[in-house]
Amino acid sequence: MILSETQSAIRDAVRRFAQEVLRPLSFEFEANRGYPPELFERLAALGLTGMTAPESAGGAGADHVSYALALMEIAAADGALSTILSIQNSLIVSALLKDGSAAQRARFLPDLVAGRMIGAFALTEADAGSDASAIRSRAERVEGGYRLNGAKQFITSGRIAGLAIVYAVTDPAAGKRGLSGFLVPTGTPGYRVGKIEHKLGQAASDTCEIRFEDMFLPEDLRLGPEGAGYSIALSNLEVGRIGIAAQCIGMAVAALEIAVSYAKERRSFGQPIIQHQAVGFRLADLSARLEAARQLVLHAACLKDAGLPCLKEASMAKLFASEAAEAIVSGALQTLGGYGYLEEFGLAKIYRDVRVCQIYEGTSDIQRMVIARAL
């Protein structure tokens, strides 16, 4: 697609910041297993912690195409940071804007869009990942609110978050219609961070087990009507899948750029290896696959901006981009040969970071189920 002048300007501004500020520190972030808090306020100054939130709410007021472009640029510099920003925008800020009350938006949005608070999306449990209707965490009605008990698994930013959107059962007899969402400030008594997972990649983005132990939540912290949690969670995953697909593009772009640059400089049998058909054709195939994935992502974002249904298209983008990205990074690594296997060339880190994109925000199997149902 052809970008507007505004979309191009947003992409270019984020690219400059990502390449000049983030990329040189990416290995340091990984080694430290986290980011300095002040970095999020710098990201907020660029509008990246509330991209599609209206300016009246302190956000950037950008469209979803601009949001996808920005995530691509962040991911090209640091994959883990793009995960945090994707959740912040698509699953936290968007949920508050769409389903939060005026009082809830006034309380939480200013800190979220200003980067002073990071959000966590707490849906997955040890025995309820793709099947959200199997959630066991329970929010029992008590005088003035709810008593929350349970545990969540694989929660991004669970350690650093100031706010978690938690989904728990309020009516066990109602199946998925008995699930409700809650806004949980992480300083609330009963919020416990359990095991911090040691992962294959994206080490700078913490992934935790979260436990809720007899936590009292006043009724005004319920997100939307009681029993609406399932629909709230799934409706926000639509934008979330566009975000994850976008981060796949960013990481694949970074890997392919490393491979092409190397192939132009590395000489073998008297010429740059990119002139050898085996290498040149591999890079051509990877480039074509990358462009196809990019267009799927931007198309889904365009549909979202137009207010049209895009669940199928978001799932297609997420499925195709995540699987293409792993193949592109692998092909890039192969192009560098032994050097690609070394940390200092950067591909090893991207390879680690990109693999999870076929798992979170709905596995590839789940995306195929969504697409098949749409057919």
XYZ file of C-alpha atoms in Angstrom:
375
model
C 0.000 0.000 0.000
C 1.017 3.628 -0.449
C 1.469 5.430 2.852
C 0.159 8.890 3.577
C 2.571 11.697 4.387
C 1.620 11.462 8.070
C 2.100 7.701 8.190
C 5.512 8.001 6.551
C 6.542 10.732 8.979
C 5.535 8.625 11.995
C 7.419 5.619 10.633
C 10.555 7.670 9.968
C 10.518 9.340 13.394
C 10.172 6.012 15.186
C 12.866 4.469 12.971
C 15.364 7.196 13.894
C 14.711 6.740 17.607
C 14.795 2.949 17.382
C 18.043 2.778 15.441
C 19.861 5.553 17.301
C 18.686 4.872 20.867
C 17.335 1.329 21.151
C 19.391 -0.823 18.827
C 22.806 0.033 20.350
C 21.456 -0.944 23.799
C 19.505 -4.039 22.794
C 22.091 -6.537 24.075
C 22.372 -4.559 27.315
C 18.605 -4.701 27.802
C 18.707 -8.453 27.257
C 21.581 -8.941 29.710
C 19.813 -6.826 32.349
C 16.502 -8.617 31.711
C 14.628 -5.345 31.626
C 14.487 -1.672 30.722
C 15.159 1.492 32.722
C 11.808 3.037 33.735
C 12.703 6.364 32.164
C 12.836 4.711 28.748
C 9.057 4.285 28.746
C 8.568 8.000 29.307
C 10.832 8.673 26.316
C 8.698 6.289 24.283
C 5.596 8.080 25.535
C 7.015 11.397 24.329
C 6.921 9.879 20.832
C 3.318 8.785 21.405
C 4.223 5.099 21.489
C 2.481 4.138 24.741
C -0.923 5.367 23.602
C -0.733 5.479 19.841
C -4.373 5.037 18.889
C -5.754 6.754 21.986
C -7.365 10.122 21.151
C -5.468 13.300 21.905
C -8.196 14.205 24.403
C -7.038 11.208 26.454
C -3.382 12.162 26.125
C -2.717 9.747 23.272
C -1.210 10.274 19.848
C -4.508 9.906 17.980
C -2.812 7.819 15.289
C -4.476 5.285 13.005
C -3.820 1.552 13.151
C -1.603 1.610 10.059
C 0.696 4.098 11.798
C 0.584 1.917 14.904
C 1.655 -1.150 12.910
C 4.430 0.801 11.204
C 5.728 2.053 14.557
C 5.777 -1.454 16.043
C 7.696 -2.704 13.007
C 10.398 -0.103 13.639
C 10.627 -0.812 17.378
C 10.826 -4.555 16.729
C 13.574 -4.061 14.155
C 15.686 -2.613 16.977
C 14.481 -4.659 19.968
C 11.897 -7.428 19.757
C 11.125 -7.662 23.463
C 10.302 -3.974 23.771
C 7.849 -4.230 20.880
C 5.996 -6.949 22.819
C 5.558 -4.671 25.835
C 4.346 -1.830 23.622
C 1.968 -4.087 21.695
C 0.254 -5.197 24.905
C 0.233 -1.651 26.281
C -1.550 -0.329 23.203
C -3.779 -3.140 21.985
C -4.786 -4.990 25.141
C -4.627 -2.355 27.874
C -5.204 1.171 26.544
C -7.630 -0.017 23.848
C -9.624 -2.043 26.371
C -9.955 0.961 28.677
C -11.030 3.195 25.808
C -13.551 0.699 24.492
C -14.976 -0.840 27.664
C -13.829 1.277 30.597
C -16.083 3.727 32.414
C -15.364 7.456 32.383
C -14.051 7.194 35.948
C -11.785 4.250 35.048
C -10.373 6.061 32.038
C -9.743 9.183 34.098
C -7.975 7.156 36.768
C -5.691 4.972 34.669
C -5.246 6.375 31.153
C -3.090 9.416 32.007
C -0.341 7.288 33.570
C -0.588 4.581 30.898
C -0.289 6.886 27.895
C 2.442 8.935 29.625
C 4.600 5.836 30.118
C 4.516 6.169 33.897
C 2.569 2.914 34.162
C 2.919 -0.332 32.216
C -0.045 -2.650 31.787
C -0.284 -6.444 31.911
C -2.946 -8.616 30.254
C -3.794 -11.512 32.574
C -5.924 -14.053 30.715
C -3.806 -17.208 30.306
C -3.624 -19.840 33.029
C -1.619 -23.034 33.394
C -4.582 -25.105 32.136
C -6.317 -22.424 30.068
C -4.295 -20.935 27.263
C -6.012 -20.977 23.900
C -9.250 -22.118 25.550
C -10.166 -19.012 27.536
C -13.487 -20.561 28.568
C -11.539 -23.024 30.779
C -10.304 -20.291 33.139
C -10.425 -21.230 36.820
C -9.560 -17.946 38.573
C -12.617 -16.952 40.552
C -14.027 -13.543 41.464
C -16.699 -14.159 44.078
C -19.219 -11.461 44.843
C -18.946 -10.027 48.344
C -20.303 -6.886 49.934
C -19.105 -3.879 47.933
C -17.258 -5.828 45.277
C -15.467 -9.118 44.613
C -12.990 -11.464 46.253
C -10.418 -12.610 43.670
C -8.465 -15.865 43.938
C -6.501 -17.766 41.344
C -3.326 -17.787 39.281
C -2.252 -16.659 35.829
C 0.610 -17.976 33.720
C 2.911 -16.435 31.059
C 1.936 -12.851 31.917
C 4.043 -10.299 30.049
C 5.162 -7.377 32.253
C 3.631 -9.012 35.333
C 6.619 -7.899 37.411
C 6.854 -4.286 36.235
C 3.181 -3.549 35.579
C 1.260 -0.979 37.582
C -2.080 -2.214 36.266
C -3.242 -5.681 35.234
C -6.434 -6.444 33.376
C -7.478 -9.753 34.896
C -10.143 -12.140 33.640
C -11.867 -14.355 36.197
C -15.031 -16.428 36.558
C -17.933 -14.656 38.257
C -20.620 -17.215 37.364
C -19.303 -20.801 37.131
C -22.620 -22.080 35.741
C -22.623 -19.734 32.749
C -19.586 -21.084 30.877
C -17.750 -18.448 28.868
C -20.592 -16.012 29.595
C -19.628 -16.231 33.259
C -16.234 -14.587 32.704
C -15.653 -10.976 33.776
C -12.781 -8.528 33.427
C -11.227 -6.515 36.261
C -8.790 -3.618 36.500
C -6.271 -4.636 39.146
C -3.711 -2.101 40.396
C -0.692 -4.287 41.168
C -0.188 -2.609 44.533
C -3.463 -4.103 45.739
C -3.009 -6.488 48.721
C -3.116 -10.054 47.449
C -1.246 -9.452 44.178
C 1.711 -11.844 44.135
C 4.391 -12.256 41.490
C 5.361 -15.906 41.406
C 7.960 -17.487 39.162
C 9.688 -15.185 36.661
C 10.203 -17.410 33.638
C 13.617 -18.023 32.090
C 12.855 -18.023 28.356
C 14.455 -18.861 25.034
C 14.207 -15.237 23.906
C 12.827 -11.792 24.704
C 14.583 -11.869 28.069
C 14.180 -8.110 28.590
C 10.398 -8.534 28.656
C 9.502 -10.248 31.929
C 7.059 -13.141 31.776
C 5.616 -14.204 35.121
C 3.259 -16.361 37.063
C 0.808 -14.113 38.922
C -1.246 -15.202 41.935
C -4.264 -13.534 43.519
C -4.761 -14.388 47.164
C -8.056 -13.249 48.725
C -7.803 -9.934 46.901
C -10.686 -7.557 47.452
C -11.708 -5.538 44.409
C -14.382 -2.864 44.682
C -17.142 -3.095 42.128
C -15.944 0.021 40.325
C -12.855 -1.906 39.182
C -14.890 -4.361 37.095
C -14.258 -3.736 33.390
C -17.567 -3.633 31.532
C -20.683 -5.548 32.581
C -20.444 -8.723 34.625
C -20.191 -11.689 32.261
C -18.750 -9.643 29.389
C -15.125 -10.621 30.010
C -14.907 -13.219 27.259
C -16.126 -10.859 24.534
C -13.946 -7.989 25.843
C -10.826 -10.178 25.793
C -11.458 -11.542 22.292
C -12.376 -8.176 20.781
C -9.079 -6.685 21.898
C -7.093 -9.669 20.656
C -8.027 -8.586 17.130
C -5.783 -5.506 17.389
C -3.295 -7.522 19.411
C -2.782 -9.915 16.515
C -2.123 -7.039 14.150
C 0.486 -5.811 16.623
C 2.257 -9.165 16.902
C 2.211 -9.549 13.121
C 3.780 -6.095 12.846
C 6.566 -6.964 15.269
C 7.281 -10.075 13.176
C 7.827 -7.834 10.159
C 10.230 -5.623 12.103
C 12.395 -8.502 13.290
C 12.396 -10.093 9.829
C 13.417 -6.780 8.233
C 16.347 -6.445 10.651
C 17.522 -9.987 9.926
C 17.231 -9.637 6.163
C 19.136 -6.344 6.193
C 22.008 -8.025 8.038
C 22.037 -10.886 5.525
C 21.915 -8.678 2.413
C 24.642 -6.385 3.727
C 26.863 -9.360 4.505
C 26.188 -10.997 1.146
C 27.268 -7.833 -0.674
C 30.555 -7.636 1.225
C 31.557 -11.272 1.680
C 33.502 -12.534 -1.311
C 33.837 -16.129 -2.441
C 35.307 -17.510 -5.672
C 36.226 -13.993 -6.729
C 32.868 -12.231 -6.314
C 30.388 -11.122 -3.639
C 28.348 -14.106 -2.544
C 25.083 -12.336 -3.409
C 26.054 -12.866 -7.053
C 26.062 -16.618 -6.533
C 22.663 -17.910 -7.534
C 22.265 -20.095 -4.427
C 22.607 -17.057 -2.170
C 20.913 -14.476 -4.395
C 17.843 -16.630 -5.003
C 17.523 -17.423 -1.303
C 17.529 -13.736 -0.439
C 15.077 -13.002 -3.267
C 12.638 -15.585 -1.906
C 12.976 -14.241 1.621
C 12.414 -10.679 0.426
C 9.262 -11.653 -1.489
C 7.901 -13.540 1.495
C 8.603 -10.561 3.737
C 6.764 -8.170 1.432
C 3.749 -10.471 1.242
C 3.620 -10.596 5.043
C 3.962 -6.824 5.320
C 1.036 -6.242 2.980
C -1.177 -8.651 4.933
C -0.428 -6.719 8.124
C -1.094 -3.310 6.596
C -4.289 -4.568 4.952
C -5.656 -5.788 8.281
C -4.729 -2.446 9.867
C -6.491 -0.588 7.025
C -9.672 -2.579 7.606
C -9.507 -1.753 11.310
C -9.113 1.955 10.504
C -12.146 1.747 8.206
C -14.243 0.262 10.999
C -14.702 -2.984 9.098
C -14.543 -6.509 10.544
C -10.993 -7.811 10.364
C -10.745 -10.825 12.668
C -10.023 -13.183 9.765
C -7.529 -10.779 8.190
C -5.783 -10.136 11.521
C -5.452 -13.885 12.046
C -4.134 -14.336 8.492
C -1.578 -11.585 9.053
C -0.472 -13.006 12.387
C -0.256 -16.579 11.070
C 1.602 -15.761 7.875
C 3.913 -13.096 9.332
C 4.973 -15.134 12.366
C 5.803 -18.233 10.329
C 7.462 -16.199 7.579
C 9.552 -14.270 10.103
C 11.088 -17.401 11.575
C 11.903 -18.686 8.084
C 13.406 -15.326 7.088
C 15.583 -15.098 10.183
C 16.715 -18.691 9.690
C 17.536 -18.015 6.036
C 19.429 -14.872 6.987
C 21.441 -16.802 9.547
C 22.223 -19.458 6.948
C 23.515 -16.749 4.595
C 26.122 -15.687 7.137
C 27.154 -19.277 7.744
C 29.249 -19.655 10.894
C 29.192 -15.928 11.545
C 25.409 -15.989 11.735
C 25.695 -18.344 14.695
C 27.759 -15.822 16.658
C 26.092 -13.390 19.049
C 28.011 -10.353 17.823
C 26.317 -10.364 14.404
C 22.864 -9.949 15.956
C 20.980 -12.731 14.179
C 21.145 -15.148 17.094
C 19.222 -12.711 19.299
C 16.594 -12.050 16.643
C 16.238 -15.796 16.109
C 15.580 -16.270 19.827
C 13.160 -13.362 20.006
C 11.044 -14.183 16.957
C 10.169 -17.798 17.761
C 7.507 -16.993 20.364
C 5.473 -14.998 17.846
C 3.881 -18.247 16.637
C 2.718 -18.948 20.189
C 1.426 -15.888 22.027
C -1.695 -13.886 21.128
C -3.083 -17.165 19.756
C -0.926 -19.987 18.411
C -0.669 -20.693 14.701
C -3.136 -23.544 15.231
C -5.669 -21.146 16.756
C -5.218 -18.685 13.881
C -5.978 -21.473 11.419
C -9.114 -22.348 13.386
C -10.289 -18.709 13.267
C -9.635 -18.486 9.523
C -11.323 -21.835 8.821
C -14.443 -20.780 10.733
C -14.578 -17.568 8.713
C -14.516 -19.611 5.508
